[in-house]
Coordinates of N, CA and C in Angstrom, one line a residue:
M1 N 0.8 -1.2 0.0 CA 0.0 0.0 0.0 C 0.9 1.2 0.0
H2 N 0.5 2.2 -0.8 CA 1.3 3.5 -0.9 C 0.5 4.6 -0.2
N3 N 1.2 5.5 0.4 CA 0.5 6.7 0.9 C 0.3 7.7 -0.2
F4 N -0.8 7.8 -0.8 CA -1.1 8.6 -2.0 C -0.7 10.1 -1.7
K5 N -0.9 10.6 -0.5 CA -0.6 12.0 -0.2 C 0.9 12.3 -0.4
K6 N 1.7 11.3 -0.4 CA 3.2 11.6 -0.5 C 3.7 11.3 -1.9
L7 N 2.8 10.9 -2.8 CA 3.2 10.7 -4.2 C 3.2 11.9 -5.0
D8 N 4.3 12.2 -5.7 CA 4.3 13.4 -6.6 C 3.3 13.4 -7.6
I9 N 3.0 12.2 -8.2 CA 1.9 12.2 -9.2 C 0.6 12.6 -8.7
W10 N 0.3 12.3 -7.4 CA -1.0 12.6 -6.8 C -1.0 14.1 -6.5
M11 N 0.1 14.7 -6.0 CA 0.2 16.1 -5.6 C 0.1 17.0 -6.9
D12 N 0.8 16.6 -8.0 CA 0.7 17.3 -9.2 C -0.6 17.2 -9.9
S13 N -1.2 16.1 -9.8 CA -2.6 15.9 -10.4 C -3.6 16.7 -9.6
L14 N -3.5 16.8 -8.3 CA -4.4 17.6 -7.5 C -4.2 19.1 -7.9
E15 N -3.0 19.5 -8.1 CA -2.8 20.9 -8.5 C -3.4 21.2 -9.8
L16 N -3.3 20.3 -10.8 CA -3.9 20.4 -12.1 C -5.4 20.5 -12.0
S17 N -5.9 19.6 -11.2 CA -7.4 19.6 -11.0 C -7.9 21.0 -10.4
K18 N -7.2 21.5 -9.5 CA -7.6 22.8 -8.9 C -7.5 23.9 -10.0
F19 N -6.4 23.9 -10.8 CA -6.3 24.8 -11.9 C -7.4 24.7 -12.9
I20 N -7.8 23.5 -13.2 CA -8.9 23.2 -14.1 C -10.2 23.8 -13.6
Y21 N -10.5 23.6 -12.3 CA -11.7 24.1 -11.7 C -11.7 25.6 -11.8
L22 N -10.6 26.2 -11.5 CA -10.5 27.7 -11.5 C -10.7 28.3 -12.9
K23 N -10.2 27.6 -13.9 CA -10.3 28.1 -15.2 C -11.6 27.8 -15.9
T24 N -12.3 26.8 -15.5 CA -13.6 26.5 -16.1 C -14.7 27.3 -15.5
I25 N -14.4 28.0 -14.4 CA -15.4 29.0 -13.9 C -15.8 30.0 -14.9
Q26 N -14.8 30.4 -15.8 CA -15.1 31.4 -16.8 C -15.7 30.9 -18.1
F27 N -15.9 29.5 -18.2 CA -16.6 29.0 -19.3 C -18.0 29.5 -19.4
P28 N -18.6 29.5 -20.6 CA -20.0 30.0 -20.8 C -20.9 29.2 -19.9
K29 N -21.9 29.8 -19.4 CA -22.9 29.2 -18.5 C -23.6 28.0 -19.2
E30 N -23.8 28.1 -20.5 CA -24.5 27.1 -21.3 C -23.7 25.8 -21.3
E31 N -22.4 25.9 -21.0 CA -21.5 24.7 -20.9 C -21.4 24.1 -19.5
Q32 N -22.1 24.6 -18.6 CA -22.1 24.1 -17.2 C -22.3 22.6 -17.1
F33 N -23.3 22.1 -17.9 CA -23.6 20.7 -17.8 C -23.0 19.9 -18.9
G34 N -22.2 20.6 -19.7 CA -21.6 20.0 -20.9 C -20.1 19.9 -20.7
L35 N -19.3 20.7 -21.4 CA -17.9 20.6 -21.4 C -17.3 20.9 -20.1
T36 N -17.8 21.9 -19.4 CA -17.3 22.3 -18.1 C -17.4 21.1 -17.1
S37 N -18.5 20.4 -17.0 CA -18.7 19.3 -16.2 C -17.7 18.1 -16.6
Q38 N -17.6 17.9 -17.9 CA -16.8 16.8 -18.4 C -15.3 17.0 -18.1
I39 N -14.9 18.2 -18.3 CA -13.4 18.6 -18.0 C -13.1 18.4 -16.5
R40 N -14.0 18.9 -15.7 CA -13.8 18.8 -14.3 C -13.8 17.3 -13.8
R41 N -14.7 16.5 -14.3 CA -14.8 15.1 -14.0 C -13.5 14.4 -14.4
C42 N -13.0 14.7 -15.6 CA -11.7 14.1 -16.0 C -10.6 14.4 -15.1
S43 N -10.5 15.7 -14.8 CA -9.3 16.1 -14.0 C -9.4 15.5 -12.6
V44 N -10.6 15.3 -12.0 CA -10.8 14.7 -10.7 C -10.6 13.2 -10.8
S45 N -10.9 12.6 -12.0 CA -10.7 11.2 -12.2 C -9.2 10.8 -12.1
I46 N -8.4 11.7 -12.7 CA -6.9 11.4 -12.7 C -6.4 11.3 -11.3
V47 N -6.7 12.3 -10.5 CA -6.1 12.3 -9.1 C -6.8 11.3 -8.2
S48 N -8.1 11.1 -8.4 CA -8.9 10.1 -7.6 C -8.5 8.7 -7.8
N49 N -8.2 8.3 -9.1 CA -7.8 7.0 -9.4 C -6.4 6.7 -8.9
I50 N -5.6 7.7 -8.8 CA -4.2 7.5 -8.2 C -4.4 7.2 -6.7
A51 N -5.3 7.9 -6.1 CA -5.5 7.7 -4.6 C -6.2 6.4 -4.4
E52 N -7.2 6.1 -5.2 CA -7.9 4.8 -5.0 C -7.0 3.6 -5.2
G53 N -6.2 3.7 -6.3 CA -5.3 2.6 -6.6 C -4.2 2.4 -5.5
S54 N -3.8 3.5 -4.9 CA -2.8 3.4 -3.9 C -3.2 2.5 -2.7
G55 N -4.5 2.5 -2.5 CA -5.1 1.8 -1.3 C -5.4 0.3 -1.6
R56 N -5.2 -0.1 -2.8 CA -5.5 -1.5 -3.2 C -4.4 -2.4 -2.7
G57 N -4.7 -3.7 -2.6 CA -3.8 -4.7 -2.0 C -2.6 -5.1 -2.7
S58 N -2.5 -4.8 -4.0 CA -1.4 -5.2 -4.8 C -0.9 -4.1 -5.8
D59 N 0.3 -4.2 -6.2 CA 0.8 -3.3 -7.2 C 0.1 -3.6 -8.6
K60 N -0.3 -4.8 -8.8 CA -1.1 -5.1 -10.0 C -2.4 -4.3 -10.1
E61 N -3.1 -4.3 -8.9 CA -4.3 -3.5 -8.9 C -4.1 -2.0 -9.0
F62 N -3.0 -1.6 -8.3 CA -2.7 -0.2 -8.4 C -2.4 0.2 -9.8
S63 N -1.7 -0.6 -10.5 CA -1.3 -0.4 -12.0 C -2.6 -0.2 -12.8
R64 N -3.6 -1.0 -12.5 CA -4.9 -0.9 -13.2 C -5.5 0.5 -13.0
F65 N -5.5 1.0 -11.8 CA -6.0 2.3 -11.5 C -5.2 3.4 -12.2
L66 N -3.9 3.2 -12.3 CA -3.0 4.1 -13.0 C -3.4 4.1 -14.5
D67 N -3.8 3.0 -15.0 CA -4.2 2.9 -16.4 C -5.5 3.8 -16.6
I68 N -6.4 3.7 -15.6 CA -7.6 4.6 -15.7 C -7.2 6.0 -15.6
S69 N -6.3 6.4 -14.8 CA -5.8 7.8 -14.7 C -5.2 8.3 -16.0
I70 N -4.4 7.4 -16.6 CA -3.8 7.8 -17.9 C -4.9 8.0 -19.0
A71 N -5.9 7.1 -19.0 CA -7.0 7.2 -20.0 C -7.8 8.5 -19.7
S72 N -8.0 8.9 -18.5 CA -8.7 10.1 -18.2 C -7.8 11.3 -18.6
S73 N -6.5 11.2 -18.5 CA -5.6 12.3 -18.8 C -5.7 12.6 -20.3
F74 N -5.8 11.5 -21.1 CA -5.9 11.7 -22.6 C -7.3 12.3 -23.0
E75 N -8.3 11.9 -22.2 CA -9.6 12.5 -22.4 C -9.6 13.9 -22.1
L76 N -9.0 14.3 -21.0 CA -8.8 15.7 -20.6 C -8.0 16.5 -21.6
E77 N -7.0 15.9 -22.1 CA -6.2 16.6 -23.1 C -7.0 17.0 -24.3
T78 N -7.9 16.0 -24.8 CA -8.7 16.3 -25.9 C -9.7 17.4 -25.6
Q79 N -10.3 17.4 -24.4 CA -11.2 18.4 -24.0 C -10.6 19.8 -23.8
L80 N -9.3 19.8 -23.4 CA -8.6 21.1 -23.3 C -8.3 21.7 -24.7
I81 N -8.0 20.8 -25.7 CA -7.8 21.2 -27.1 C -9.1 21.9 -27.6
L82 N -10.2 21.2 -27.4 CA -11.5 21.7 -27.8 C -11.8 23.0 -27.1
S83 N -11.5 23.1 -25.8 CA -11.8 24.4 -25.1 C -11.0 25.5 -25.7
K84 N -9.7 25.2 -26.1 CA -8.9 26.3 -26.7 C -9.5 26.6 -28.1
E85 N -9.9 25.6 -28.8 CA -10.4 25.9 -30.2 C -11.7 26.7 -30.1
L86 N -12.5 26.6 -29.1 CA -13.7 27.3 -28.9 C -13.5 28.7 -28.2
N87 N -12.2 28.9 -27.9 CA -11.8 30.2 -27.2 C -12.4 30.3 -25.8
Y88 N -12.6 29.1 -25.2 CA -13.0 29.1 -23.8 C -11.8 29.2 -22.9
L89 N -10.6 28.8 -23.3 CA -9.4 28.8 -22.6 C -8.4 29.7 -23.4
S90 N -7.7 30.6 -22.7 CA -6.7 31.4 -23.4 C -5.5 30.4 -23.8
L91 N -4.8 30.9 -24.8 CA -3.6 30.1 -25.2 C -2.7 29.9 -24.1
E92 N -2.5 30.9 -23.2 CA -1.6 30.8 -22.1 C -2.1 29.7 -21.1
D93 N -3.3 29.7 -20.8 CA -3.9 28.7 -19.8 C -3.9 27.3 -20.5
F94 N -4.2 27.2 -21.7 CA -4.1 26.0 -22.4 C -2.7 25.4 -22.4
E95 N -1.7 26.2 -22.7 CA -0.3 25.7 -22.7 C 0.1 25.3 -21.4
K96 N -0.2 26.0 -20.3 CA 0.1 25.6 -19.0 C -0.5 24.3 -18.6
A97 N -1.8 24.2 -18.9 CA -2.5 22.9 -18.5 C -2.0 21.7 -19.3
E98 N -1.7 22.0 -20.6 CA -1.2 20.9 -21.5 C 0.2 20.5 -21.0
K99 N 1.1 21.4 -20.7 CA 2.4 21.1 -20.2 C 2.3 20.3 -18.9
D100 N 1.5 20.8 -18.0 CA 1.4 20.1 -16.7 C 0.8 18.7 -16.9
L101 N -0.2 18.6 -17.8 CA -0.8 17.3 -18.0 C 0.2 16.3 -18.6
Q102 N 1.0 16.8 -19.6 CA 2.0 15.9 -20.2 C 3.0 15.4 -19.2
T103 N 3.4 16.3 -18.3 CA 4.3 15.9 -17.2 C 3.7 14.9 -16.4
I104 N 2.5 15.0 -16.0 CA 1.8 14.0 -15.2 C 1.7 12.7 -15.9
Q105 N 1.4 12.7 -17.2 CA 1.3 11.5 -18.0 C 2.7 10.7 -17.9
K106 N 3.7 11.5 -18.1 CA 5.1 10.9 -18.1 C 5.4 10.3 -16.7
M107 N 5.0 11.0 -15.7 CA 5.2 10.6 -14.3 C 4.4 9.3 -14.0
I108 N 3.2 9.2 -14.5 CA 2.4 8.0 -14.3 C 3.0 6.8 -15.0
F109 N 3.4 7.0 -16.3 CA 4.0 5.9 -17.0 C 5.3 5.5 -16.3
G110 N 6.1 6.4 -15.8 CA 7.3 6.0 -15.1 C 7.0 5.3 -13.8
F111 N 6.0 5.8 -13.1 CA 5.7 5.2 -11.8 C 5.2 3.7 -12.0
K112 N 4.4 3.6 -13.1 CA 3.9 2.2 -13.4 C 5.0 1.2 -13.7
K113 N 6.1 1.7 -14.4 CA 7.2 0.8 -14.7 C 7.9 0.4 -13.5
N114 N 7.9 1.3 -12.4 CA 8.7 1.0 -11.2 C 7.9 0.2 -10.2
L115 N 6.6 0.0 -10.4 CA 5.8 -0.7 -9.4 C 6.3 -2.2 -9.3

């Protein structure tokens, strides 16, 4: 069992999720139950699956939850691209989120290899 609160991948994913929540506040109100909700759920899914997997009984189970986190990260990446294309996110915010997300993806892949 791993203490998720001490994992860099969890801490960085939590920071990204907070960033996503703050930036999606400015999305159009008509997107509240659409893209805004979906982006927020994806960002929370990344950090939540890291936490849930860390509490599982084996590294194999943890690895499965990391796979779910990775899948959610690619879904989030797609939604961020769409948000930028629709001018809901500034280029600066998009680039920051994309850079942070790609760093998290690499960290998760690396962590999985070392399990």
